[in-house]
Amino acid sequence: MSEFSYFQTRGWIEVIVGSMFSGKTEELIRRTRRAEFAKLKVQEFKPVIDNRYKEKEVTSHNLNTVDATPLNHIEEIWDHLSPKTRVVGIDEGQFFDPSIVQVVQDLADRGLRVIIAGLDTDWKGRPFEPMPTLMAIAENVTKQHAVCMVCGAPASRTQKTSGGDSQIEVGAAESYEARCREHFVAKVDQRT
Ligand code: ADP
Ligand code: MG
């Protein structure tokens, strides 16, 4: 469904969700690259908190990369937005505060295509705001699945395998893995 949005002239919100390693960033990069093939100006943004790989890039776990502007607060997007931009990509949406909802509405109301990738649930399996609200207001939602590291089934959950109890703790394969519903537990769980 996202494919026909390349041809539309009105604004529109797309949300890409799923567990860690489900290919959200890859899908965001794929869509924005296609928009560039259509000669549409694209700008990518990400929260400053996500500096796992590169500070000024959006990077997937398999190290696919595009340039991105890091934002301390989503409202800063207005300082960076070029008037020529037609497509806005935002990665790690779950790390922005609830004001992202109004910002992406305003962007879409101005006629921009806005694509936001982020975690739909946290490591305890709870809805991870603001993604659930963004899913509700979006024209298009894609749920991606990773591969369960216990059984190989499609994985919908992010299992914490080391570290503390806070909702936000940025990490990659050393502290999280993908699990299916059956093998997910809402606590830190190291596989033996
Ligand atoms: P996300 O942004 O959803 O965390 P990425 O797009 O950064 O995901 O990375 C997806 C890539 O992660 C896959 O193409 C694959 O190379 C790698 N990967 C590592 N662990 C898994 C897993 N358990 N299931 C699927 N892909 C995995
Ligand atoms: Mg990602």
Short mmCIF file of C-alpha atoms and ligand atoms in Angstrom, two decimals:
data_model
loop_
_atom_site.label_atom_id
_atom_site.label_comp_id
_atom_site.label_asym_id
_atom_site.label_seq_id
_atom_site.Cartn_x
_atom_site.Cartn_y
_atom_site.Cartn_z
CA MET A 1 0.00 0.00 0.00
CA SER A 2 2.89 2.34 0.67
CA GLU A 3 3.89 1.95 -2.95
CA PHE A 4 1.00 3.96 -4.39
CA SER A 5 1.67 6.78 -1.99
CA TYR A 6 4.70 7.67 -4.13
CA PHE A 7 2.27 9.07 -6.64
CA GLN A 8 0.04 10.99 -4.35
CA THR A 9 0.33 14.70 -3.90
CA ARG A 10 -1.38 15.01 -0.53
CA GLY A 11 0.31 14.48 2.81
CA TRP A 12 0.22 11.10 4.47
CA ILE A 13 1.65 9.28 7.50
CA GLU A 14 3.20 5.80 7.32
CA VAL A 15 4.28 3.89 10.41
CA ILE A 16 6.66 0.91 10.42
CA VAL A 17 6.65 -1.06 13.69
CA GLY A 18 7.83 -4.40 15.05
CA SER A 19 10.37 -5.80 17.50
CA MET A 20 14.07 -5.08 17.44
CA PHE A 21 15.79 -6.72 14.43
CA SER A 22 12.49 -6.87 12.49
CA GLY A 23 13.92 -4.73 9.69
CA LYS A 24 12.19 -1.43 10.52
CA THR A 25 15.25 0.66 9.70
CA GLU A 26 15.95 -1.37 6.54
CA GLU A 27 12.36 -0.79 5.42
CA LEU A 28 12.58 2.93 6.21
CA ILE A 29 15.78 3.15 4.15
CA ARG A 30 14.20 1.15 1.30
CA ARG A 31 11.19 3.44 1.11
CA THR A 32 13.17 6.66 1.29
CA ARG A 33 15.64 5.40 -1.37
CA ARG A 34 12.71 4.68 -3.68
CA ALA A 35 11.41 8.20 -3.09
CA GLU A 36 14.85 9.52 -4.11
CA PHE A 37 14.65 7.48 -7.31
CA ALA A 38 11.41 9.36 -7.94
CA LYS A 39 13.49 12.58 -7.55
CA LEU A 40 11.68 13.60 -4.39
CA LYS A 41 13.76 15.39 -1.77
CA VAL A 42 14.03 13.28 1.37
CA GLN A 43 15.21 14.24 4.84
CA GLU A 44 15.82 11.72 7.64
CA PHE A 45 15.78 12.42 11.36
CA LYS A 46 16.49 10.46 14.51
CA PRO A 47 16.60 11.10 18.26
CA VAL A 48 19.97 12.00 19.76
CA ILE A 49 19.57 9.14 22.24
CA ASP A 50 20.14 6.60 19.48
CA ASN A 51 23.88 6.84 18.86
CA ARG A 52 24.43 3.09 18.72
CA TYR A 53 26.28 3.17 15.44
CA LYS A 54 26.77 6.63 13.90
CA GLU A 55 25.70 10.02 15.19
CA LYS A 56 24.58 11.59 11.89
CA GLU A 57 23.25 8.51 10.18
CA VAL A 58 20.37 6.10 10.41
CA THR A 59 21.92 2.63 10.46
CA SER A 60 20.27 -0.78 10.40
CA HIS A 61 21.64 -3.79 12.26
CA ASN A 62 23.15 -5.05 9.04
CA LEU A 63 24.90 -1.65 8.72
CA ASN A 64 22.86 -0.23 5.84
CA THR A 65 23.13 3.53 6.27
CA VAL A 66 21.61 6.89 5.26
CA ASP A 67 22.44 10.40 6.50
CA ALA A 68 20.16 11.62 9.27
CA THR A 69 19.89 14.74 11.39
CA PRO A 70 19.90 13.97 15.11
CA LEU A 71 17.27 15.88 17.12
CA ASN A 72 17.21 16.51 20.88
CA HIS A 73 13.53 17.33 20.61
CA ILE A 74 11.13 16.66 17.73
CA GLU A 75 10.19 20.36 17.47
CA GLU A 76 13.75 21.03 16.23
CA ILE A 77 12.65 19.44 12.97
CA TRP A 78 11.27 22.84 11.92
CA ASP A 79 14.78 24.36 12.13
CA HIS A 80 16.17 21.74 9.74
CA LEU A 81 13.31 21.19 7.30
CA SER A 82 14.07 22.33 3.76
CA PRO A 83 11.15 23.89 1.83
CA LYS A 84 11.95 21.46 -1.03
CA THR A 85 11.53 18.35 1.10
CA ARG A 86 8.64 16.06 0.06
CA VAL A 87 9.39 13.00 2.20
CA VAL A 88 10.42 12.92 5.87
CA GLY A 89 11.81 9.74 7.46
CA ILE A 90 12.01 9.42 11.25
CA ASP A 91 13.72 6.44 12.87
CA GLU A 92 13.44 5.25 16.50
CA GLY A 93 10.16 7.13 16.93
CA GLN A 94 9.60 5.58 20.36
CA PHE A 95 12.38 7.75 21.78
CA PHE A 96 10.55 11.02 20.99
CA ASP A 97 8.05 12.57 23.41
CA PRO A 98 4.28 12.78 22.68
CA SER A 99 4.63 16.12 20.88
CA ILE A 100 5.81 14.09 17.86
CA VAL A 101 2.14 13.31 17.20
CA GLN A 102 1.23 16.95 16.46
CA VAL A 103 4.48 17.52 14.56
CA VAL A 104 3.87 14.65 12.12
CA GLN A 105 0.22 15.71 11.72
CA ASP A 106 1.43 19.21 10.80
CA LEU A 107 3.99 17.80 8.34
CA ALA A 108 1.36 15.62 6.64
CA ASP A 109 -1.16 18.50 6.62
CA ARG A 110 1.45 20.54 4.74
CA GLY A 111 1.50 17.84 2.07
CA LEU A 112 4.58 15.87 3.13
CA ARG A 113 4.85 12.10 3.16
CA VAL A 114 6.03 11.17 6.68
CA ILE A 115 7.43 7.71 7.43
CA ILE A 116 8.10 6.85 11.09
CA ALA A 117 9.81 3.64 12.22
CA GLY A 118 9.84 2.51 15.84
CA LEU A 119 9.21 -0.16 18.44
CA ASP A 120 5.53 -0.91 19.06
CA THR A 121 6.23 -2.61 22.40
CA ASP A 122 8.96 -2.27 25.02
CA TRP A 123 10.98 -5.12 26.53
CA LYS A 124 8.14 -5.86 28.95
CA GLY A 125 5.71 -6.28 26.06
CA ARG A 126 3.88 -3.02 26.90
CA PRO A 127 2.76 -0.53 24.22
CA PHE A 128 5.66 1.88 23.72
CA GLU A 129 4.30 5.42 23.33
CA PRO A 130 4.21 7.43 21.17
CA MET A 131 4.21 4.62 18.55
CA PRO A 132 0.71 3.26 19.37
CA THR A 133 -0.79 6.75 18.99
CA LEU A 134 1.12 7.29 15.76
CA MET A 135 -0.24 3.95 14.49
CA ALA A 136 -3.76 5.23 15.21
CA ILE A 137 -3.41 8.47 13.26
CA ALA A 138 -1.38 7.02 10.37
CA GLU A 139 -2.85 6.33 6.94
CA ASN A 140 -0.72 3.21 6.67
CA VAL A 141 0.82 0.85 9.27
CA THR A 142 3.26 -1.98 8.57
CA LYS A 143 4.05 -4.58 11.25
CA GLN A 144 7.38 -6.23 10.63
CA HIS A 145 8.59 -9.48 12.21
CA ALA A 146 12.05 -10.63 13.19
CA VAL A 147 13.09 -14.27 13.68
CA CYS A 148 12.71 -15.76 17.17
CA MET A 149 16.16 -16.57 18.51
CA VAL A 150 14.78 -19.56 20.44
CA CYS A 151 12.67 -21.38 17.81
CA GLY A 152 12.93 -19.57 14.47
CA ALA A 153 9.25 -18.55 14.34
CA PRO A 154 8.22 -15.00 13.37
CA ALA A 155 9.13 -12.80 16.33
CA SER A 156 6.93 -9.97 17.57
CA ARG A 157 8.65 -9.18 20.88
CA THR A 158 11.94 -7.69 22.04
CA GLN A 159 13.52 -9.85 24.76
CA LYS A 160 15.91 -8.16 27.15
CA THR A 161 18.83 -10.48 27.83
CA SER A 162 21.00 -8.27 30.08
CA GLY A 163 20.96 -4.93 31.90
CA GLY A 164 18.64 -3.05 34.27
CA ASP A 165 14.95 -2.34 34.67
CA SER A 166 14.37 1.04 32.92
CA GLN A 167 12.10 1.24 29.85
CA ILE A 168 14.77 2.96 27.79
CA GLU A 169 18.22 1.43 27.64
CA VAL A 170 19.81 1.74 24.21
CA GLY A 171 21.56 -1.41 23.12
CA ALA A 172 21.78 -3.94 20.33
CA ALA A 173 22.47 -7.66 20.15
CA GLU A 174 24.44 -7.63 23.43
CA SER A 175 21.33 -6.79 25.49
CA TYR A 176 18.26 -7.62 23.36
CA GLU A 177 17.05 -10.38 21.06
CA ALA A 178 13.90 -11.07 19.07
CA ARG A 179 11.43 -13.65 20.40
CA CYS A 180 8.00 -14.98 19.44
CA ARG A 181 5.01 -14.76 21.81
CA GLU A 182 5.67 -18.25 23.16
CA HIS A 183 9.30 -17.66 24.10
CA PHE A 184 9.06 -14.03 25.25
CA VAL A 185 9.16 -13.35 29.00
CA ALA A 186 8.58 -9.87 30.48
CA LYS A 187 11.86 -9.82 32.39
CA VAL A 188 15.59 -9.97 31.74
CA ASP A 189 16.16 -13.49 30.45
CA GLN A 190 19.45 -14.93 29.29
CA ARG A 191 19.20 -17.99 27.10
CA THR A 192 21.46 -20.83 28.17
P1 ADP B 1 15.21 -2.86 13.32
O1 ADP B 1 15.36 -1.44 12.84
O2 ADP B 1 13.80 -3.36 13.24
O3 ADP B 1 15.80 -3.09 14.67
P2 ADP B 1 17.15 -3.41 11.27
O4 ADP B 1 16.53 -2.95 10.00
O5 ADP B 1 18.15 -2.49 11.90
O6 ADP B 1 16.01 -3.79 12.31
O7 ADP B 1 17.91 -4.78 11.07
C1 ADP B 1 17.35 -5.90 10.45
C2 ADP B 1 18.48 -6.89 10.23
O8 ADP B 1 18.88 -7.42 11.49
C3 ADP B 1 18.14 -8.11 9.42
O9 ADP B 1 18.21 -7.88 8.03
C4 ADP B 1 19.22 -9.07 9.86
O10 ADP B 1 20.40 -8.86 9.11
C5 ADP B 1 19.54 -8.66 11.28
N1 ADP B 1 19.07 -9.57 12.34
C6 ADP B 1 19.72 -9.83 13.48
N2 ADP B 1 19.00 -10.63 14.30
C7 ADP B 1 17.84 -10.91 13.66
C8 ADP B 1 16.66 -11.67 13.99
N3 ADP B 1 16.54 -12.31 15.15
N4 ADP B 1 15.65 -11.69 13.10
C9 ADP B 1 15.76 -11.05 11.92
N5 ADP B 1 16.84 -10.29 11.55
C10 ADP B 1 17.88 -10.23 12.40
MG MG B 2 16.08 0.27 13.71
#
